[in-house]
Every structure is written in C-alpha cells, then in structure tokens.
Amino acid sequence: MFQNRLAVFGACIIGTLIFVAIFASYIAPFDPCEQSLEGGLTPPSKQHLLGQDGLGRDNLSRIIYGSRISIFVGISVIGISLLLGTLIGCIAGYNPGWIDELFMRIVDILLAFPGILLAIAMTAVLGPSLNNIVLALCITGWVGYARIVRGQILTVKEREYVVAARALGANPVRIITHHILPNILSPLIVEATFGIASVILAEASLSFLGLGTQPPTPSWGSMLNEGRQFLLVAPHMTTFPGLAIMIVVLGFNFLGDGLRDSLDVRKD
Amino acid sequence: MKDFIIKRMLLLFPVVFGVLTFVFLLIHLIPGDPVDLMLGENARAIDKEKLRESLRLDEPLAVQYMLFIKGAIKGDLGESLYNKKPVIHLILKRYPETIKLTIAAMVLALLISLPIGIYSAVKQYSFMDNCSMFFALLGVSMPNFWLGPLLMILFCVNLGWFPISGDEGLRSIVLPAITLGTAMSAILSRMVRSSMLEVINEEYIVTARAKGLSELRVIFRHALKNALVPVITVVGLQFGALLAGAIITETIFSWPGIGRLLIQAINTRDYPLVQGCVLAISISYVLINLITDIAYSYIDPRIKLR
Amino acid sequence: MACIKESRPTGNTIVIGLESSPTNLDPRYATDANSYRLAQLLYNTLIELDSRFHPVPNIIKRFANPNDTTYVFHLKEGIQFHDGKELTSKDVKYTFDCILNPAFKSPHFGAFEKIDSIVILDKYTVKFILKEPFAPFLINLAVIGIVPKDDMQKSEDSFNITPVGTGPFKLAEFLHDERIVLNANADYFDGRPKLERIIFKIIPDSTVRLLELNQGNVHLLQNDIPPDLFPFLEKKDSLKIVKRPGTTYSYIGFNLKDAILKDKRVREAIAYAIDRKAIIRYILKGLATPASGILSPYNWAYEENVNVFEYNKEKARNLLDQAGLIDTDGNGPQMRFELTFKTSTDQLRKRIAEIIQQQLKEVGIKISIKSYEWGTFYSDIKSGNFQLYTLSWVGITDPDVLYYIFHSSSIPPQGANRGRYINKRVNMLIEEGRITLDMNRRKNIYSEIQKILALDIPYVSLWYSTNVAVMNKSIHGYVVYPAGDFFSLKDVWIEND
C-alpha cells in the first residue's frame, strides 16, 4: 500500500515536471534570457524568488525552462538506450556462440572506451547541439542495459519454466517476450530510473567540460556548473538547480519502485 | 576454468585492437591540429610545417595507423608530442594514482552499499529502509562537481580535517574517494536491495525459511549469494565507469591521475598520449570484466563458462 | 566561515597556485605561457624588454649593430650555470644552433630563420649575421633562455627533466600536473634571491585554488580568478590584491569573406552596438580597460589617435538600415539577419558571448552562440569556418606581429589572418616596418597601420585584461607585469607584520 502511494507521489512529481516543461512560458515569471547586468548574483528576493544569476537573469524562470532540457535529455537518452540495449542484450543472451561474442566484444569496446572522448568527438564533428548530446550519450548508454539483459537472460534461461517453454517448442521471440522479459524487468527498471538521473547528471558533466547545451538555453546541469564558481559568494546559484535535479531523481525513483512492485510477476 | 581464462585472455587482443582502431580514427578525424595547438598563437606557418614533418604528422593516415599499430605491438606507444617523454612512462606514473583513487572509491561504495542494501531489503518499508534509500537518492543526485567543492568547504575549510587538493598521503584520498564513490554506493545500495528483494521472494528462500533455517543463515548463505549476480554485473560496469569517469574528481581535487592526463591530451590533440591512455584504460576494463565473469560463475554455477 | 589556523608562508618558501602545468621548461621548446614564465626564472636571455617593450641587455654588457644584418653581443663575464660552469659564447651559439637545426623540432624555428650564421669571436663575444634586415630580431631574442652546451649534448632527450640554466632559481623537482619546486640560486650573478624556495602547485579548478589561498596553503595566485569573487577576497584580512593593466587583448574577429560581414557598415554597426563599458563594469568587475587596437598603451609603437566606436544603438541601427538590412517589424521578434558567434568553452567567455548576443539583439541582429572545445574551435577559425568569433592575443611585444595577423600573405595556414583581411596599403606598410631599423620611422609606419585598421575594422577591439595578483599580506616586493610574468619573484621577500 505504502509503496503504491509513493509511486503515485513519484508519478505526481514527474507529471508536474512535464506540465511545467510544457507550459513553461505561462508559468515562468520572467523571460529566462532577459538580462539585467546590475542584478548579477543577487540572492533570493521578493521579486526573484530564487535569486538572479551572473547576468541578472531570473533563476526561477531559468529552472522552469531548464526542466525542458533535462527531461528531454533524460527521457530520450534512456528511452533509446533501453530499447537498443534490451534488443541487443536479448539477441546476445539468447544466441550463444558468435553472435553473443560479437555483440559482447562491441559492448566491451564501447565500455572500455572513455565516454568523454566520444562526447568530445561527437560535438567536435557534428557541432554542439542538444540532439548531438543525446546522440553522444546514447552511443555509450545502451551497453549497460545490454549487459544487464544478457546477464539476466543467462540466469533466467536455465530456469525451469523457460526450459519447459523451450521444450514445448515455443519460438524464441515468444519465449523472450512472454517468459524472459517480464522476469528481467525489475532490474532494468531500477537501472533505468537511476539512468534518467545519471543522464541528467551526464548532461551536467558535459557542461563541466563546456560541451553541454549552448547558451543562453538554460539547463539545470549547465546552471549548476555555472554556479559552481560562485559557490563562495552566491550559493543560491548551485542550491536551486541542485535541488531541482534531486527532486526529479526522487520522482523517477519513487515511480520506479512502484512499477517494480506491480510488475513483479513472481510476487504472489 | 583454466581454459576459460586463457580463452578470455586471448579475447583481450581483439577488444584492445578494436579500441585502439576506434580511438585512432576518432582522435585523428576530429578537427584540431596538434601542431597548431603546440605552437600557440604566434607561430609561423613554416614552423608548423617543419614540426609537422618531424612529428610525421604529414604522412597519410593509413601510414600513421600502421606505424602506430606496429609500435603498439612492440610495446612502443611513442612519445608525447608535448613533453617528448615516452607515453608509457607518463602512463606508468599517472595510472597508479587513478587506480588508487578508484579502488578507494569502490571499497567505500561496497562498505556502504552492502549493509544498507541487505538491511533495507530485509526490513522492507521500515523507517530505516526509507531513510537509507533517501540518502542513496541524495548521493546519486549530486553531481561530482558540486559535491566535491561542498565536501571541501565542510571538511577542509570549516573542520580542517583533510587537505584540500593534491595527493599528499592517506588523508588526502578520503574526500576524492567519497566524491567519486558516493554516486556509486547509491547505485549499488539500490541494486543490492532490489536484487535481494527479488531473491527473497523466490521459492527456495521460502523453502529454506520453512525448513527452519535461521534468518541470518537464510540471508547470507542463500539469498545474498544469488542476489549478488546482478550486483556483480553492476560492480564490473561501474568500475569501468569509475576508471574513465575519474576525470572530474581528479580535476577538482588536483589528483594527478590518468583522467586528467587524458583530458589534457585530448585538448591538445596529443595523439600518442590519447592512444596510450585509452589503451591503458581499456586493458584494465577488459581485465575487470574477466574477473567479473569468473566471479559470476563462481557465485551462480548455473552459468556455464564457455 | 569558521577558520582553522591560517598558515603564512614560512621558512622563506612561498607556494603559488597555477591553473595548468607547464609542459616543458626547456626554453628551446617551451611554448605555453606557464612554461615560458617558469623558464624565465631558470634561465637568462641575451635581451630583455623594458616597460615599453624596448630591447635592453640582460646577460650582455652591450650589443652593437654595425650594419643592418649584423649584431654583436658582448657577454657579461663570470655568469655561472647552476652546475658551476661559466656561460660563454659557445653556449649562446649552441642554443641557437639547436633551434635552427630542423632535427631538433624546435617550435621557435620560424622566429630565427632569418639567421644566416652565428660566429664566436672570442669567449665572451658572439656575432649573429642575418640573411636580410629584420627589425623584430632583438625582441625575439628575449624569449630564448641560454642553455649550457656540454650538458646538453650528453643528455639531449632527458633535458627537460633536469634543466640547467643561469637564472635566479634552480629546478629541484618537476612533477607534471602536481608541482614544480624551485630553489634559490645562491650564486645568481645579479644577487641571491631573498626567497629560499618557490613551490608552484597545479590546481586546475578555480574554486579550489581560491579555497587553498583562503586556507593559506597557497600564498599567491595570479589571474584566472573569476572576477565576481573579488568582493569576497577583498574582505579577507590576510590577503592583499595587486592590480595592473595588462597587454592581453580581447577582440571579436569578423570573417570578411562572409556575404553580410564584408559590408563595412555592418561591421561598424556591430562595433557600435556592443556596450563594452557595461561588460567591463558588471562582468569583469572593472578588471579590464577598453581597447582600441592590438598594441596596448604599454607598447612603444602604440598609436592613441585612432577611430573608436562608442556604444550607440541608434548609429548601429542607422548603419544597418543604410546597408539595406531593414528590421521589418521594428522592435518585434523579427530580426534583420542571423550570425553565428563561435567561442571556446571558457565560462567567462561564454557569459560575455551571452551579453553580446543580447546587445546585438537590441539592434535587430540575431546571434547564435556555438561554444566549442578548444582544439575544434581553433581549427574552425583557422580554416575560416566562422562568421564571428572571440579570442585574445596574449603576450604581444613587437608590432611586427601585425604581419602575422593582418598581412594578406598570412591567411591561414600561412599565418593568423583568419578573417581574410586584405589591404594593399597595410601590406606595404607592414613589409616596410619589418625592415626599418630606425625606431622613429618604424613608429610612424605602425601608427599609420593602426589608424587604417581602426577604420577597416577587421576586428572589434574589446579590452585589455587587467592582471591581478592575490597574495598573502606577508609577501612583499611582488610586481605584477603586463604580460603576467613571474620575474619579480627574485626580489620578493616574506615579512610578517
């Protein structure tokens, strides 16, 4: 019961965020790009509830608009990675032999490869843009899911019910979708909920290296990174985007927990 | 088992070869010219040409690739374009620092996440469960580059417990390890918990309980062992992520590791050094992977090593 | 903020925080600013520059210039390398022979390629013969520290690990990306330094550098401090701040091949539309002075009376209208045209780019900012793949740098004329300037060039950055140099009040 209420709560947070992201232009009290240089780094006030950034822009409005970027990056990267990773993980896990070897070697190569170099390469070749950030994060994003799916399939495949289904001549796609996937969903969901959070953070880390969203577009990650150098004089610049990130992560996790429980097929 | 290890060791070569080819292509195909970056703003064209020739950067890409692979096979990674030292020396000097940091972070993460994860699973939905999961969430939702300076302000500036930056003995590894390990321990706690929960509900645990085995015995002998399989996957994965991702932590804490070396090499297009760093990271990643796989089959004999 | 015991520099050792590690302390190789600044403490040069960038003797008693292509240097006697050997003319010849030897891969080759031969006249006299008159020759000498001949030949490869020079400090330890330790050279020919030891600690993150300074673990920082943090630093009793206008020149470069930007009226409009004073005041916190051209007021060749563009939105709008780029809906969302503005990933630069974006929007120009990682950015502007970009020139000394930046034969890859600026008169004057040895005539030539450039606006001049050093109050005698050199460390002493 409690768990489901948390899930509802999580869903509410995410719902609110999506609402905020869609209607940002109606909710935000100011234009997120409107500068007033005299007001640089002013702490929270009545007019600017969350203070102003280095260029005197309204932090609250920037956080409201920033939800668009974070949610877009988080969901699209994880969505694509999850699909791709599950597909490849299934193919590899279910086809021992050279197919498995091939995919796992590709996975190894990508995992063994510093993601940062890829991100730099992508933005260098394709130019810095939101879509290229998503692309760069997807290239390495799927491998984690592929490995988990494969690892799980190796375990589940030997279980009695799968062995039985195979003995009965069920085709592999059916076995995977009906018997295996439902059984490996929970670790995937746990991983994906954290994944969305870590993608939002990864976007922020790209900002740390200067490869995030292009100014003046606000994203929580870039706001956090920009605020970092003012930690000693204007802590509000990091606190609020940091909290925004935390709340979103919390929401996704509550939801993930709830889903995990309701999807758990073996919970009798 | 022995055959398996030998086979996997042999597989190391194609993976490393793949990585090397990939990195060679990437680093050479992205825009940016090491000679420009080396000589700086005021250089003249003739200097650049001369330098390019002497560094053999004027050769066709295929020739450079052959030279590079040939050298790599002989164990010669060339010398850094910048400070003219053999790449292998630079790596041997810097990599241990990163490994030290990574292991510290990993140990810390395991020390935190195993007890928390197990406890939370056993006492599901208890107050402590909710609390620890909440802190796990805080951990994972704090970016390194924010957490690091906050820890510094708290523990170094206000409390004076640890040095702020650099590697000056055991005390200086604490904060970077916490910074690097926090997100990891959060991920692992969650993984341990959810994996334990899954296992706890399986028939054999129910059976074990029904047989009247003590709760501790059920948890540690039966549940934990099986719950560790997915956890180990994540540990293996995260270890690689830690190795490659120490860049930010190393930058913030001025830790002289390979992450910083790599990022500088990329920024300056120091081709041999980039290739060398990636090679070192990839070899260790593959080795960790191998260990993970062995641990896999050790814990869950149903998985056959091929 | 509760503070733990603040440590002051003790035992005549000071710790200086650096953002990035020098790559190579060998003066024949050193190119990055920090390598160069540290090499200055380890080596001596034939020539040094005075405050107006005139060449003056350093380890020479005097020099003679018997004809346009010959320079004779008379070395001071008794100057010792750190290993005790005396510096003589053969070391001078050896140093420059190395640079001229293509096998040596020295990045400074081009600066000295006009040397035809170097002749040792006696133990303390050396003659350089040039292929043709070359005015910047003496100033170029100020970059190259003299290295000892004998040691070098033994250990050419490992040289950069244990450099041996004649400078006021000796290298004690060089841990790349960690620290560099220098000890005082007790036998320094110009008097023993007052400090015993200098430790340069590499701390890449600016917040961390400040925390270390605040804690007293680092005693001095120079530049690379976010301007917004000065109010915080000024409040600290243990610290003092020294400022001095610098020579680092920031600008916006135009691509003159661009269909829109080749129209001078558009470039003028952009120059009028940028409120440099507001940026300097609010973002740089006054730590810059508006610039009128590449050569700073320190430079002997600086020309004061050039055209400047004071912030004026009306003029900007009128010029754009005249150029036929009409804003159809006045103050509405419709813009006259769109330009791409490229910058590196530096935080401060990005913020400035955002302000310029806003200011240009007010006159109806839409700017999209693209910030690239340095290597890519540099490669793009070099290949002319840009419309607008912003960058700085660091360490400008001899006005002959104009050849490299604005002569039409310097279009990349030959030089740094990235905007493809072509003006025949400027070409002619620049060529004349580099072979004219008479200082007065040379100054007139460069004055005219600066006036033409200010009218042609291949660049919008932004500002010269002010050099700032923040240090522990007990440090005395530290002088901030226009180019950010550390040379005054030889005269610094520690005295607790």
Coordinates of N, CA and C in Angstrom, one line a residue, chain A residues 31 33-35 37-38 40-41 54-55 57 62 120 123-125 127-129 207-217 222 225-226 228-233, chain C residues 1 205-207 210-211 214 226-229 231-232 278-279 282-283 285 345 347-348 350-359 361 368-373 376:
Chain A
D31 N 11.2 36.3 -18.5 CA 11.8 35.7 -19.7 C 13.2 35.1 -19.2
C33 N 15.8 34.5 -20.5 CA 17.0 35.0 -21.1 C 17.2 36.5 -20.9
E34 N 16.2 37.1 -20.2 CA 16.3 38.6 -20.1 C 17.3 39.0 -19.0
Q35 N 18.3 39.7 -19.5 CA 19.4 40.1 -18.6 C 19.2 41.4 -17.9
L37 N 22.2 43.4 -16.0 CA 23.5 43.2 -15.5 C 23.7 43.7 -14.1
E38 N 23.0 44.8 -13.8 CA 23.1 45.4 -12.4 C 22.8 44.3 -11.4
G40 N 23.3 41.2 -11.2 CA 24.1 39.9 -11.2 C 24.3 39.3 -9.8
L41 N 24.0 38.0 -9.7 CA 24.3 37.2 -8.5 C 23.5 37.7 -7.3
G54 N 24.5 35.2 -12.8 CA 25.6 36.1 -13.1 C 25.2 37.3 -14.0
L55 N 24.2 37.0 -14.9 CA 23.8 38.1 -15.8 C 22.5 38.7 -15.4
R57 N 19.7 37.3 -14.7 CA 18.5 36.6 -15.1 C 17.8 35.9 -14.0
R62 N 14.6 30.4 -15.1 CA 15.6 29.5 -15.8 C 15.4 28.1 -15.4
I120 N 33.4 14.4 -26.8 CA 34.1 15.5 -27.4 C 34.1 15.3 -28.9
T123 N 30.7 16.2 -30.5 CA 30.4 17.6 -30.6 C 31.4 18.3 -31.5
A124 N 32.6 17.8 -31.6 CA 33.5 18.4 -32.5 C 33.1 18.2 -33.9
V125 N 32.7 17.0 -34.2 CA 32.4 16.7 -35.6 C 31.0 17.2 -36.0
G127 N 29.1 19.3 -34.3 CA 28.7 20.6 -33.7 C 27.9 20.5 -32.4
P128 N 28.1 21.5 -31.5 CA 27.4 21.3 -30.3 C 25.9 21.6 -30.4
S129 N 25.1 20.7 -30.0 CA 23.6 20.9 -30.0 C 23.0 19.9 -29.1
S207 N 28.5 19.8 -19.4 CA 28.6 21.2 -19.2 C 29.9 21.6 -18.4
F208 N 30.3 20.7 -17.5 CA 31.5 20.9 -16.8 C 32.7 21.0 -17.7
L209 N 32.6 20.2 -18.8 CA 33.7 20.2 -19.8 C 33.4 21.2 -20.9
G210 N 32.3 22.0 -20.7 CA 31.9 23.0 -21.7 C 31.3 22.5 -22.9
L211 N 30.7 21.3 -22.9 CA 30.1 20.7 -24.1 C 28.6 20.5 -23.9
G212 N 28.0 21.2 -22.9 CA 26.6 21.0 -22.7 C 25.7 21.8 -23.7
T213 N 24.5 22.2 -23.2 CA 23.6 23.0 -24.1 C 24.3 24.3 -24.4
Q214 N 23.9 24.9 -25.5 CA 24.5 26.1 -25.9 C 23.8 27.3 -25.2
P215 N 24.5 28.3 -24.7 CA 23.9 29.4 -24.1 C 23.1 30.2 -25.2
P216 N 22.0 30.8 -24.8 CA 21.5 31.1 -23.5 C 20.5 30.0 -23.0
T217 N 20.3 28.9 -23.7 CA 19.4 27.9 -23.3 C 19.7 27.4 -21.9
S222 N 23.9 22.9 -16.7 CA 24.8 24.0 -17.0 C 24.6 25.1 -16.0
N225 N 26.7 24.0 -13.1 CA 28.1 24.2 -13.4 C 28.6 25.7 -13.4
E226 N 27.7 26.5 -13.9 CA 28.0 27.9 -13.9 C 28.0 28.5 -12.5
R228 N 28.8 26.9 -9.9 CA 29.9 26.3 -9.1 C 31.0 27.3 -8.8
Q229 N 31.3 28.1 -9.8 CA 32.5 29.0 -9.5 C 32.1 30.2 -8.5
F230 N 30.7 30.3 -8.3 CA 30.3 31.3 -7.3 C 29.9 30.7 -6.0
L231 N 30.4 29.5 -5.8 CA 30.0 28.8 -4.5 C 30.2 29.6 -3.3
L232 N 31.3 30.4 -3.3 CA 31.7 31.1 -2.1 C 30.9 32.4 -1.9
V233 N 30.4 32.9 -3.0 CA 29.8 34.2 -2.9 C 28.3 34.2 -3.2
Chain C
M1 N 32.5 32.1 7.8 CA 33.2 30.8 7.7 C 34.2 30.7 8.8
D205 N 41.1 23.7 -10.8 CA 39.8 24.2 -10.6 C 39.9 25.6 -9.8
S206 N 39.2 26.6 -10.4 CA 39.4 27.9 -9.8 C 38.9 28.1 -8.4
T207 N 37.7 27.4 -8.1 CA 37.2 27.5 -6.7 C 38.2 26.9 -5.8
L210 N 41.1 29.1 -5.0 CA 40.8 30.1 -4.0 C 40.7 29.6 -2.6
L211 N 40.1 28.4 -2.5 CA 40.0 27.8 -1.2 C 41.4 27.6 -0.6
N214 N 42.7 30.8 0.5 CA 41.9 31.2 1.7 C 42.5 30.5 2.9
P226 N 37.9 34.1 -11.1 CA 36.6 34.7 -11.5 C 36.4 36.1 -10.9
P227 N 36.1 37.1 -11.8 CA 36.0 38.5 -11.3 C 35.0 38.6 -10.2
D228 N 33.9 37.9 -10.2 CA 32.9 38.0 -9.2 C 33.3 37.7 -7.8
L229 N 34.5 37.0 -7.7 CA 35.0 36.6 -6.3 C 35.8 37.7 -5.7
P231 N 35.0 40.7 -4.5 CA 34.5 41.2 -3.2 C 34.8 40.3 -2.0
F232 N 34.7 39.0 -2.3 CA 35.0 38.0 -1.2 C 36.4 38.1 -0.8
A278 N 29.7 48.4 -20.2 CA 28.8 47.7 -19.3 C 29.4 46.3 -19.0
I279 N 30.0 45.7 -20.0 CA 30.5 44.3 -19.7 C 31.7 44.4 -18.8
Y282 N 30.2 45.3 -15.2 CA 29.3 44.3 -14.5 C 29.9 42.9 -14.5
I283 N 30.5 42.5 -15.5 CA 31.0 41.1 -15.6 C 32.5 41.0 -15.2
K285 N 34.1 43.2 -13.6 CA 34.2 44.0 -12.3 C 35.4 45.0 -12.4
T345 N 35.1 27.1 -24.7 CA 34.1 26.7 -23.7 C 34.4 27.4 -22.4
Q347 N 34.0 29.6 -19.3 CA 32.8 30.1 -18.7 C 32.7 31.6 -18.9
L348 N 33.7 32.3 -18.6 CA 33.7 33.8 -18.7 C 33.4 34.2 -20.1
K350 N 31.9 32.6 -22.4 CA 30.5 32.2 -22.8 C 29.5 33.2 -22.2
R351 N 29.8 33.7 -21.0 CA 28.9 34.7 -20.4 C 29.0 36.0 -21.2
I352 N 30.2 36.4 -21.6 CA 30.3 37.6 -22.4 C 29.6 37.4 -23.7
A353 N 29.7 36.2 -24.3 CA 29.0 36.0 -25.5 C 27.5 36.2 -25.4
E354 N 27.0 35.7 -24.2 CA 25.6 35.9 -24.0 C 25.2 37.3 -23.9
I355 N 26.0 38.2 -23.3 CA 25.7 39.6 -23.2 C 25.7 40.2 -24.6
I356 N 26.8 39.9 -25.4 CA 26.9 40.4 -26.7 C 25.7 40.0 -27.6
Q357 N 25.3 38.8 -27.4 CA 24.1 38.3 -28.0 C 22.8 39.2 -27.7
Q358 N 22.7 39.5 -26.5 CA 21.6 40.3 -26.0 C 21.7 41.7 -26.6
Q359 N 22.9 42.3 -26.6 CA 23.1 43.6 -27.1 C 22.9 43.7 -28.6
K361 N 20.9 41.8 -30.2 CA 19.5 41.6 -30.4 C 18.8 42.9 -30.4
S368 N 23.5 33.3 -32.8 CA 23.5 32.0 -32.2 C 24.9 31.7 -31.7
I369 N 25.0 31.4 -30.4 CA 26.4 31.1 -29.9 C 26.7 29.6 -30.0
K370 N 27.9 29.4 -30.5 CA 28.4 28.0 -30.5 C 29.7 27.9 -29.8
S371 N 29.7 27.2 -28.7 CA 31.0 27.1 -27.9 C 31.6 25.7 -28.2
Y372 N 32.8 25.7 -28.6 CA 33.5 24.5 -29.0 C 34.7 24.3 -28.0
E373 N 35.0 23.0 -27.9 CA 36.2 22.6 -27.2 C 37.3 23.2 -28.0
T376 N 38.8 22.1 -31.5 CA 37.9 22.3 -32.6 C 37.7 23.7 -33.0

